[in-house]
mmCIF file with all atom_site columns, C-alpha atoms in Angstrom:
data_model
loop_
_atom_site.group_PDB
_atom_site.id
_atom_site.type_symbol
_atom_site.label_atom_id
_atom_site.label_alt_id
_atom_site.label_comp_id
_atom_site.label_asym_id
_atom_site.label_entity_id
_atom_site.label_seq_id
_atom_site.pdbx_PDB_ins_code
_atom_site.Cartn_x
_atom_site.Cartn_y
_atom_site.Cartn_z
_atom_site.occupancy
_atom_site.B_iso_or_equiv
_atom_site.pdbx_formal_charge
_atom_site.auth_seq_id
_atom_site.auth_comp_id
_atom_site.auth_asym_id
_atom_site.auth_atom_id
_atom_site.pdbx_PDB_model_num
ATOM 1   C CA . MET A 1 1   ? 124.284 97.209  100.974 1.00 81.00 ? 1   MET A CA 1
ATOM 2   C CA . LYS A 1 2   ? 122.685 93.692  101.652 1.00 93.00 ? 2   LYS A CA 1
ATOM 3   C CA . ILE A 1 3   ? 119.116 92.973  100.816 1.00 95.00 ? 3   ILE A CA 1
ATOM 4   C CA . ASP A 1 4   ? 118.274 92.466  104.559 1.00 93.00 ? 4   ASP A CA 1
ATOM 5   C CA . ASN A 1 5   ? 119.551 95.817  105.423 1.00 94.00 ? 5   ASN A CA 1
ATOM 6   C CA . ILE A 1 6   ? 117.502 97.391  102.583 1.00 96.00 ? 6   ILE A CA 1
ATOM 7   C CA . THR A 1 7   ? 114.466 95.565  103.808 1.00 96.00 ? 7   THR A CA 1
ATOM 8   C CA . LYS A 1 8   ? 114.870 96.769  107.371 1.00 96.00 ? 8   LYS A CA 1
ATOM 9   C CA . ILE A 1 9   ? 115.310 100.330 106.185 1.00 97.00 ? 9   ILE A CA 1
ATOM 10  C CA . SER A 1 10  ? 112.256 100.095 104.038 1.00 97.00 ? 10  SER A CA 1
ATOM 11  C CA . VAL A 1 11  ? 110.126 98.594  106.772 1.00 97.00 ? 11  VAL A CA 1
ATOM 12  C CA . PHE A 1 12  ? 111.005 101.534 109.106 1.00 98.00 ? 12  PHE A CA 1
ATOM 13  C CA . VAL A 1 13  ? 110.333 104.179 106.300 1.00 98.00 ? 13  VAL A CA 1
ATOM 14  C CA . ALA A 1 14  ? 106.942 102.492 105.790 1.00 98.00 ? 14  ALA A CA 1
ATOM 15  C CA . MET A 1 15  ? 106.099 102.469 109.543 1.00 98.00 ? 15  MET A CA 1
ATOM 16  C CA . VAL A 1 16  ? 107.204 106.249 109.732 1.00 98.00 ? 16  VAL A CA 1
ATOM 17  C CA . ILE A 1 17  ? 104.771 106.854 107.049 1.00 97.00 ? 17  ILE A CA 1
ATOM 18  C CA . VAL A 1 18  ? 101.972 105.001 108.783 1.00 97.00 ? 18  VAL A CA 1
ATOM 19  C CA . GLY A 1 19  ? 102.966 106.802 111.972 1.00 96.00 ? 19  GLY A CA 1
ATOM 20  C CA . THR A 1 20  ? 102.521 110.139 110.297 1.00 95.00 ? 20  THR A CA 1
ATOM 21  C CA . MET A 1 21  ? 98.927  109.229 109.279 1.00 93.00 ? 21  MET A CA 1
ATOM 22  C CA . ILE A 1 22  ? 98.037  108.554 112.942 1.00 89.00 ? 22  ILE A CA 1
ATOM 23  C CA . SER A 1 23  ? 97.978  112.211 113.949 1.00 87.00 ? 23  SER A CA 1
ATOM 24  C CA . LEU A 1 24  ? 96.267  114.528 116.510 1.00 87.00 ? 24  LEU A CA 1
ATOM 25  C CA . PRO A 1 25  ? 96.606  118.199 115.505 1.00 83.00 ? 25  PRO A CA 1
ATOM 26  C CA . LEU A 1 26  ? 97.507  120.475 118.321 1.00 79.00 ? 26  LEU A CA 1
ATOM 27  C CA . GLY A 1 27  ? 98.185  123.836 116.576 1.00 79.00 ? 27  GLY A CA 1
ATOM 28  C CA . PRO A 1 28  ? 101.017 124.450 114.007 1.00 83.00 ? 28  PRO A CA 1
ATOM 29  C CA . VAL A 1 29  ? 102.477 121.004 114.744 1.00 85.00 ? 29  VAL A CA 1
ATOM 30  C CA . ALA A 1 30  ? 100.508 117.677 115.148 1.00 86.00 ? 30  ALA A CA 1
ATOM 31  C CA . VAL A 1 31  ? 101.263 114.848 117.371 1.00 89.00 ? 31  VAL A CA 1
ATOM 32  C CA . THR A 1 32  ? 102.246 111.687 115.373 1.00 93.00 ? 32  THR A CA 1
ATOM 33  C CA . LEU A 1 33  ? 104.014 108.559 115.884 1.00 95.00 ? 33  LEU A CA 1
ATOM 34  C CA . GLN A 1 34  ? 106.750 109.384 113.632 1.00 96.00 ? 34  GLN A CA 1
ATOM 35  C CA . THR A 1 35  ? 109.206 110.129 116.460 1.00 96.00 ? 35  THR A CA 1
ATOM 36  C CA . LEU A 1 36  ? 108.389 106.676 118.190 1.00 97.00 ? 36  LEU A CA 1
ATOM 37  C CA . ILE A 1 37  ? 109.333 104.844 115.044 1.00 98.00 ? 37  ILE A CA 1
ATOM 38  C CA . LEU A 1 38  ? 112.432 106.982 114.418 1.00 98.00 ? 38  LEU A CA 1
ATOM 39  C CA . MET A 1 39  ? 113.582 106.402 118.038 1.00 98.00 ? 39  MET A CA 1
ATOM 40  C CA . ILE A 1 40  ? 113.060 102.629 117.758 1.00 97.00 ? 40  ILE A CA 1
ATOM 41  C CA . SER A 1 41  ? 115.150 102.538 114.448 1.00 97.00 ? 41  SER A CA 1
ATOM 42  C CA . LEU A 1 42  ? 117.738 104.648 116.090 1.00 97.00 ? 42  LEU A CA 1
ATOM 43  C CA . LEU A 1 43  ? 118.123 101.884 118.831 1.00 96.00 ? 43  LEU A CA 1
ATOM 44  C CA . VAL A 1 44  ? 117.898 98.737  116.645 1.00 95.00 ? 44  VAL A CA 1
ATOM 45  C CA . LEU A 1 45  ? 119.426 99.454  113.330 1.00 96.00 ? 45  LEU A CA 1
ATOM 46  C CA . LYS A 1 46  ? 122.943 100.177 112.639 1.00 95.00 ? 46  LYS A CA 1
ATOM 47  C CA . PRO A 1 47  ? 123.805 103.756 112.576 1.00 96.00 ? 47  PRO A CA 1
ATOM 48  C CA . LYS A 1 48  ? 124.038 104.027 108.738 1.00 96.00 ? 48  LYS A CA 1
ATOM 49  C CA . GLU A 1 49  ? 120.718 102.295 108.312 1.00 97.00 ? 49  GLU A CA 1
ATOM 50  C CA . ALA A 1 50  ? 119.099 104.363 111.037 1.00 97.00 ? 50  ALA A CA 1
ATOM 51  C CA . VAL A 1 51  ? 120.107 107.565 109.392 1.00 98.00 ? 51  VAL A CA 1
ATOM 52  C CA . MET A 1 52  ? 118.643 106.379 106.037 1.00 98.00 ? 52  MET A CA 1
ATOM 53  C CA . VAL A 1 53  ? 115.240 106.019 107.323 1.00 98.00 ? 53  VAL A CA 1
ATOM 54  C CA . PRO A 1 54  ? 114.625 109.789 107.880 1.00 98.00 ? 54  PRO A CA 1
ATOM 55  C CA . ILE A 1 55  ? 116.571 110.561 104.734 1.00 98.00 ? 55  ILE A CA 1
ATOM 56  C CA . ILE A 1 56  ? 114.251 108.396 102.623 1.00 98.00 ? 56  ILE A CA 1
ATOM 57  C CA . TYR A 1 57  ? 111.215 109.551 104.380 1.00 98.00 ? 57  TYR A CA 1
ATOM 58  C CA . THR A 1 58  ? 112.204 113.364 103.742 1.00 98.00 ? 58  THR A CA 1
ATOM 59  C CA . ILE A 1 59  ? 112.988 112.724 100.052 1.00 98.00 ? 59  ILE A CA 1
ATOM 60  C CA . LEU A 1 60  ? 109.808 110.725 99.439  1.00 98.00 ? 60  LEU A CA 1
ATOM 61  C CA . GLY A 1 61  ? 107.845 113.641 100.974 1.00 98.00 ? 61  GLY A CA 1
ATOM 62  C CA . LEU A 1 62  ? 109.713 116.389 99.126  1.00 98.00 ? 62  LEU A CA 1
ATOM 63  C CA . VAL A 1 63  ? 109.234 114.715 95.770  1.00 98.00 ? 63  VAL A CA 1
ATOM 64  C CA . GLY A 1 64  ? 105.427 114.902 96.131  1.00 97.00 ? 64  GLY A CA 1
ATOM 65  C CA . LEU A 1 65  ? 104.139 111.991 98.111  1.00 97.00 ? 65  LEU A CA 1
ATOM 66  C CA . PRO A 1 66  ? 101.565 113.188 100.530 1.00 97.00 ? 66  PRO A CA 1
ATOM 67  C CA . ILE A 1 67  ? 103.264 111.576 103.621 1.00 97.00 ? 67  ILE A CA 1
ATOM 68  C CA . PHE A 1 68  ? 103.953 114.450 105.843 1.00 95.00 ? 68  PHE A CA 1
ATOM 69  C CA . SER A 1 69  ? 101.643 115.414 108.529 1.00 90.00 ? 69  SER A CA 1
ATOM 70  C CA . GLY A 1 70  ? 98.286  116.537 107.321 1.00 88.00 ? 70  GLY A CA 1
ATOM 71  C CA . ASN A 1 71  ? 98.758  114.607 103.974 1.00 91.00 ? 71  ASN A CA 1
ATOM 72  C CA . ASN A 1 72  ? 101.207 117.187 102.820 1.00 94.00 ? 72  ASN A CA 1
ATOM 73  C CA . GLY A 1 73  ? 104.059 116.622 100.315 1.00 97.00 ? 73  GLY A CA 1
ATOM 74  C CA . GLY A 1 74  ? 106.108 118.281 97.682  1.00 98.00 ? 74  GLY A CA 1
ATOM 75  C CA . PRO A 1 75  ? 108.720 121.131 97.807  1.00 98.00 ? 75  PRO A CA 1
ATOM 76  C CA . SER A 1 76  ? 106.154 123.661 99.359  1.00 97.00 ? 76  SER A CA 1
ATOM 77  C CA . ALA A 1 77  ? 106.379 121.441 102.580 1.00 97.00 ? 77  ALA A CA 1
ATOM 78  C CA . VAL A 1 78  ? 109.530 123.196 103.551 1.00 97.00 ? 78  VAL A CA 1
ATOM 79  C CA . PHE A 1 79  ? 107.154 126.116 104.428 1.00 97.00 ? 79  PHE A CA 1
ATOM 80  C CA . MET A 1 80  ? 105.261 124.193 106.881 1.00 96.00 ? 80  MET A CA 1
ATOM 81  C CA . PRO A 1 81  ? 105.937 125.080 110.615 1.00 95.00 ? 81  PRO A CA 1
ATOM 82  C CA . SER A 1 82  ? 106.555 121.513 111.334 1.00 94.00 ? 82  SER A CA 1
ATOM 83  C CA . PHE A 1 83  ? 109.153 120.927 108.532 1.00 97.00 ? 83  PHE A CA 1
ATOM 84  C CA . GLY A 1 84  ? 112.048 121.865 110.847 1.00 97.00 ? 84  GLY A CA 1
ATOM 85  C CA . PHE A 1 85  ? 111.178 118.695 112.961 1.00 97.00 ? 85  PHE A CA 1
ATOM 86  C CA . ILE A 1 86  ? 111.135 116.704 109.579 1.00 97.00 ? 86  ILE A CA 1
ATOM 87  C CA . LEU A 1 87  ? 114.698 117.970 108.953 1.00 97.00 ? 87  LEU A CA 1
ATOM 88  C CA . GLY A 1 88  ? 115.570 117.318 112.620 1.00 98.00 ? 88  GLY A CA 1
ATOM 89  C CA . PHE A 1 89  ? 114.788 113.580 112.065 1.00 98.00 ? 89  PHE A CA 1
ATOM 90  C CA . THR A 1 90  ? 117.836 113.039 109.965 1.00 98.00 ? 90  THR A CA 1
ATOM 91  C CA . ILE A 1 91  ? 120.141 115.534 111.771 1.00 98.00 ? 91  ILE A CA 1
ATOM 92  C CA . SER A 1 92  ? 119.227 114.460 115.293 1.00 98.00 ? 92  SER A CA 1
ATOM 93  C CA . THR A 1 93  ? 119.789 110.595 114.080 1.00 98.00 ? 93  THR A CA 1
ATOM 94  C CA . PHE A 1 94  ? 123.217 111.425 112.823 1.00 97.00 ? 94  PHE A CA 1
ATOM 95  C CA . ILE A 1 95  ? 124.364 113.690 115.583 1.00 97.00 ? 95  ILE A CA 1
ATOM 96  C CA . THR A 1 96  ? 123.076 111.168 118.236 1.00 97.00 ? 96  THR A CA 1
ATOM 97  C CA . ASN A 1 97  ? 124.747 108.288 116.499 1.00 96.00 ? 97  ASN A CA 1
ATOM 98  C CA . THR A 1 98  ? 128.022 110.189 116.116 1.00 96.00 ? 98  THR A CA 1
ATOM 99  C CA . LEU A 1 99  ? 128.041 111.335 119.729 1.00 95.00 ? 99  LEU A CA 1
ATOM 100 C CA . THR A 1 100 ? 127.430 107.806 121.154 1.00 95.00 ? 100 THR A CA 1
ATOM 101 C CA . ALA A 1 101 ? 129.556 105.860 118.670 1.00 93.00 ? 101 ALA A CA 1
ATOM 102 C CA . ASN A 1 102 ? 132.173 105.071 121.281 1.00 92.00 ? 102 ASN A CA 1
ATOM 103 C CA . MET A 1 103 ? 129.999 104.489 124.300 1.00 93.00 ? 103 MET A CA 1
ATOM 104 C CA . GLU A 1 104 ? 129.856 101.037 125.807 1.00 93.00 ? 104 GLU A CA 1
ATOM 105 C CA . GLU A 1 105 ? 126.711 99.169  124.705 1.00 90.00 ? 105 GLU A CA 1
ATOM 106 C CA . GLY A 1 106 ? 123.929 98.856  127.432 1.00 92.00 ? 106 GLY A CA 1
ATOM 107 C CA . ASN A 1 107 ? 120.848 100.528 128.783 1.00 93.00 ? 107 ASN A CA 1
ATOM 108 C CA . LYS A 1 108 ? 122.741 103.696 129.536 1.00 94.00 ? 108 LYS A CA 1
ATOM 109 C CA . LYS A 1 109 ? 123.672 104.169 126.002 1.00 94.00 ? 109 LYS A CA 1
ATOM 110 C CA . LEU A 1 110 ? 120.018 103.446 124.873 1.00 95.00 ? 110 LEU A CA 1
ATOM 111 C CA . ILE A 1 111 ? 118.537 106.111 127.174 1.00 95.00 ? 111 ILE A CA 1
ATOM 112 C CA . TYR A 1 112 ? 121.303 108.563 126.381 1.00 95.00 ? 112 TYR A CA 1
ATOM 113 C CA . LYS A 1 113 ? 120.470 108.192 122.542 1.00 97.00 ? 113 LYS A CA 1
ATOM 114 C CA . LEU A 1 114 ? 116.855 108.775 123.142 1.00 97.00 ? 114 LEU A CA 1
ATOM 115 C CA . LEU A 1 115 ? 117.501 111.868 125.218 1.00 96.00 ? 115 LEU A CA 1
ATOM 116 C CA . LEU A 1 116 ? 119.937 113.259 122.686 1.00 97.00 ? 116 LEU A CA 1
ATOM 117 C CA . PHE A 1 117 ? 117.584 112.430 119.791 1.00 98.00 ? 117 PHE A CA 1
ATOM 118 C CA . ASN A 1 118 ? 114.748 114.496 121.409 1.00 97.00 ? 118 ASN A CA 1
ATOM 119 C CA . LEU A 1 119 ? 117.095 117.394 122.430 1.00 97.00 ? 119 LEU A CA 1
ATOM 120 C CA . PHE A 1 120 ? 118.461 117.953 118.948 1.00 97.00 ? 120 PHE A CA 1
ATOM 121 C CA . LEU A 1 121 ? 114.921 117.508 117.505 1.00 97.00 ? 121 LEU A CA 1
ATOM 122 C CA . TYR A 1 122 ? 113.653 120.317 119.730 1.00 98.00 ? 122 TYR A CA 1
ATOM 123 C CA . VAL A 1 123 ? 116.809 122.547 119.004 1.00 98.00 ? 123 VAL A CA 1
ATOM 124 C CA . ILE A 1 124 ? 116.230 122.043 115.202 1.00 98.00 ? 124 ILE A CA 1
ATOM 125 C CA . GLY A 1 125 ? 112.492 122.111 114.965 1.00 97.00 ? 125 GLY A CA 1
ATOM 126 C CA . LEU A 1 126 ? 111.668 124.989 117.304 1.00 98.00 ? 126 LEU A CA 1
ATOM 127 C CA . PRO A 1 127 ? 113.645 127.801 115.655 1.00 98.00 ? 127 PRO A CA 1
ATOM 128 C CA . TYR A 1 128 ? 112.434 126.624 112.268 1.00 98.00 ? 128 TYR A CA 1
ATOM 129 C CA . MET A 1 129 ? 108.818 126.835 113.480 1.00 97.00 ? 129 MET A CA 1
ATOM 130 C CA . TYR A 1 130 ? 109.328 130.217 115.025 1.00 98.00 ? 130 TYR A CA 1
ATOM 131 C CA . PHE A 1 131 ? 110.921 131.418 111.694 1.00 98.00 ? 131 PHE A CA 1
ATOM 132 C CA . ILE A 1 132 ? 108.329 129.995 109.423 1.00 97.00 ? 132 ILE A CA 1
ATOM 133 C CA . LEU A 1 133 ? 105.500 131.208 111.567 1.00 97.00 ? 133 LEU A CA 1
ATOM 134 C CA . ASN A 1 134 ? 106.810 134.701 111.738 1.00 97.00 ? 134 ASN A CA 1
ATOM 135 C CA . ASN A 1 135 ? 108.680 135.390 108.522 1.00 97.00 ? 135 ASN A CA 1
ATOM 136 C CA . TYR A 1 136 ? 106.773 133.384 106.014 1.00 95.00 ? 136 TYR A CA 1
ATOM 137 C CA . LEU A 1 137 ? 103.364 133.028 107.364 1.00 96.00 ? 137 LEU A CA 1
ATOM 138 C CA . GLY A 1 138 ? 103.436 136.363 109.160 1.00 95.00 ? 138 GLY A CA 1
ATOM 139 C CA . LYS A 1 139 ? 101.755 135.190 112.224 1.00 95.00 ? 139 LYS A CA 1
ATOM 140 C CA . GLY A 1 140 ? 103.758 137.295 114.710 1.00 94.00 ? 140 GLY A CA 1
ATOM 141 C CA . VAL A 1 141 ? 104.143 134.781 117.388 1.00 96.00 ? 141 VAL A CA 1
ATOM 142 C CA . ASP A 1 142 ? 106.331 135.283 120.371 1.00 97.00 ? 142 ASP A CA 1
ATOM 143 C CA . LEU A 1 143 ? 108.710 132.647 121.947 1.00 96.00 ? 143 LEU A CA 1
ATOM 144 C CA . TYR A 1 144 ? 106.239 131.546 124.517 1.00 96.00 ? 144 TYR A CA 1
ATOM 145 C CA . PHE A 1 145 ? 103.778 130.551 121.776 1.00 96.00 ? 145 PHE A CA 1
ATOM 146 C CA . VAL A 1 146 ? 106.488 128.372 120.071 1.00 96.00 ? 146 VAL A CA 1
ATOM 147 C CA . LEU A 1 147 ? 107.508 126.801 123.314 1.00 96.00 ? 147 LEU A CA 1
ATOM 148 C CA . LYS A 1 148 ? 103.979 126.072 124.248 1.00 95.00 ? 148 LYS A CA 1
ATOM 149 C CA . PHE A 1 149 ? 102.745 124.745 120.941 1.00 93.00 ? 149 PHE A CA 1
ATOM 150 C CA . GLY A 1 150 ? 105.957 123.079 119.687 1.00 94.00 ? 150 GLY A CA 1
ATOM 151 C CA . PHE A 1 151 ? 107.462 121.856 123.025 1.00 96.00 ? 151 PHE A CA 1
ATOM 152 C CA . LEU A 1 152 ? 105.207 121.914 126.273 1.00 95.00 ? 152 LEU A CA 1
ATOM 153 C CA . LEU A 1 153 ? 102.222 120.297 124.722 1.00 93.00 ? 153 LEU A CA 1
ATOM 154 C CA . PHE A 1 154 ? 104.337 117.618 123.241 1.00 93.00 ? 154 PHE A CA 1
ATOM 155 C CA . LEU A 1 155 ? 106.668 116.879 126.290 1.00 94.00 ? 155 LEU A CA 1
ATOM 156 C CA . PRO A 1 156 ? 104.131 114.249 127.963 1.00 94.00 ? 156 PRO A CA 1
ATOM 157 C CA . GLY A 1 157 ? 103.622 112.465 124.743 1.00 93.00 ? 157 GLY A CA 1
ATOM 158 C CA . ASP A 1 158 ? 107.303 112.548 123.754 1.00 95.00 ? 158 ASP A CA 1
ATOM 159 C CA . THR A 1 159 ? 108.290 111.133 127.177 1.00 96.00 ? 159 THR A CA 1
ATOM 160 C CA . LEU A 1 160 ? 105.800 108.412 126.742 1.00 96.00 ? 160 LEU A CA 1
ATOM 161 C CA . LYS A 1 161 ? 107.170 107.676 123.290 1.00 96.00 ? 161 LYS A CA 1
ATOM 162 C CA . THR A 1 162 ? 110.685 107.611 124.510 1.00 97.00 ? 162 THR A CA 1
ATOM 163 C CA . VAL A 1 163 ? 109.717 105.027 127.166 1.00 97.00 ? 163 VAL A CA 1
ATOM 164 C CA . LEU A 1 164 ? 107.909 102.951 124.607 1.00 97.00 ? 164 LEU A CA 1
ATOM 165 C CA . ALA A 1 165 ? 110.872 103.184 122.235 1.00 97.00 ? 165 ALA A CA 1
ATOM 166 C CA . PHE A 1 166 ? 113.063 101.822 124.960 1.00 97.00 ? 166 PHE A CA 1
ATOM 167 C CA . ILE A 1 167 ? 110.910 98.948  125.825 1.00 96.00 ? 167 ILE A CA 1
ATOM 168 C CA . VAL A 1 168 ? 110.169 97.920  122.256 1.00 96.00 ? 168 VAL A CA 1
ATOM 169 C CA . SER A 1 169 ? 113.819 98.276  121.132 1.00 95.00 ? 169 SER A CA 1
ATOM 170 C CA . LYS A 1 170 ? 114.927 96.042  123.943 1.00 93.00 ? 170 LYS A CA 1
ATOM 171 C CA . ARG A 1 171 ? 112.516 93.382  122.755 1.00 93.00 ? 171 ARG A CA 1
ATOM 172 C CA . LEU A 1 172 ? 113.504 93.865  119.051 1.00 93.00 ? 172 LEU A CA 1
ATOM 173 C CA . LYS A 1 173 ? 116.989 93.448  119.976 1.00 88.00 ? 173 LYS A CA 1
ATOM 174 C CA . LYS A 1 174 ? 116.322 89.986  121.408 1.00 88.00 ? 174 LYS A CA 1
ATOM 175 C CA . LEU A 1 175 ? 115.313 88.878  117.790 1.00 86.00 ? 175 LEU A CA 1
ATOM 176 C CA . ASP A 1 176 ? 118.054 87.448  115.467 1.00 76.00 ? 176 ASP A CA 1
ATOM 177 C CA . THR A 1 177 ? 117.053 89.918  112.857 1.00 79.00 ? 177 THR A CA 1
ATOM 178 C CA . PHE A 1 178 ? 118.344 93.039  115.089 1.00 78.00 ? 178 PHE A CA 1
ATOM 179 C CA . SER A 1 179 ? 120.960 91.310  117.088 1.00 66.00 ? 179 SER A CA 1
#
């Protein structure tokens, strides 16, 4: 891997970490800017580079750096209700890149990638959240609670982040660095 590829990946990992620190707690999962940064990386980096960003971020957090939401880190973070979304970052990026690999470049592909990323993120994060809240933390929450505090409260912000990721990525793609 070339130094410029490593640099781009490192910059995006750093931005995800900073995006985590900007958070608004809304129940078991906080609103952060992680997904915005990850969506931008999904659109401007090469597929292998884009998937490295959440992998490195997750590894750094699991080895103990307090870079997950709420300044959490270490192996015990897997028991946080939000950890399913952290796992979802990598899985969603990989699946999205795989499913869109043969699509023609253009706005349609970018929008499709963003929608798929968000869809798979929820498909992975919500059941994990439900499982941890009920089976590890013993909260006894129902499906409505998980949908409300893991999806519905986030939908307006995720929609805004999706639009911003589209706009920012279009501008970044015009730079020589990302073309």
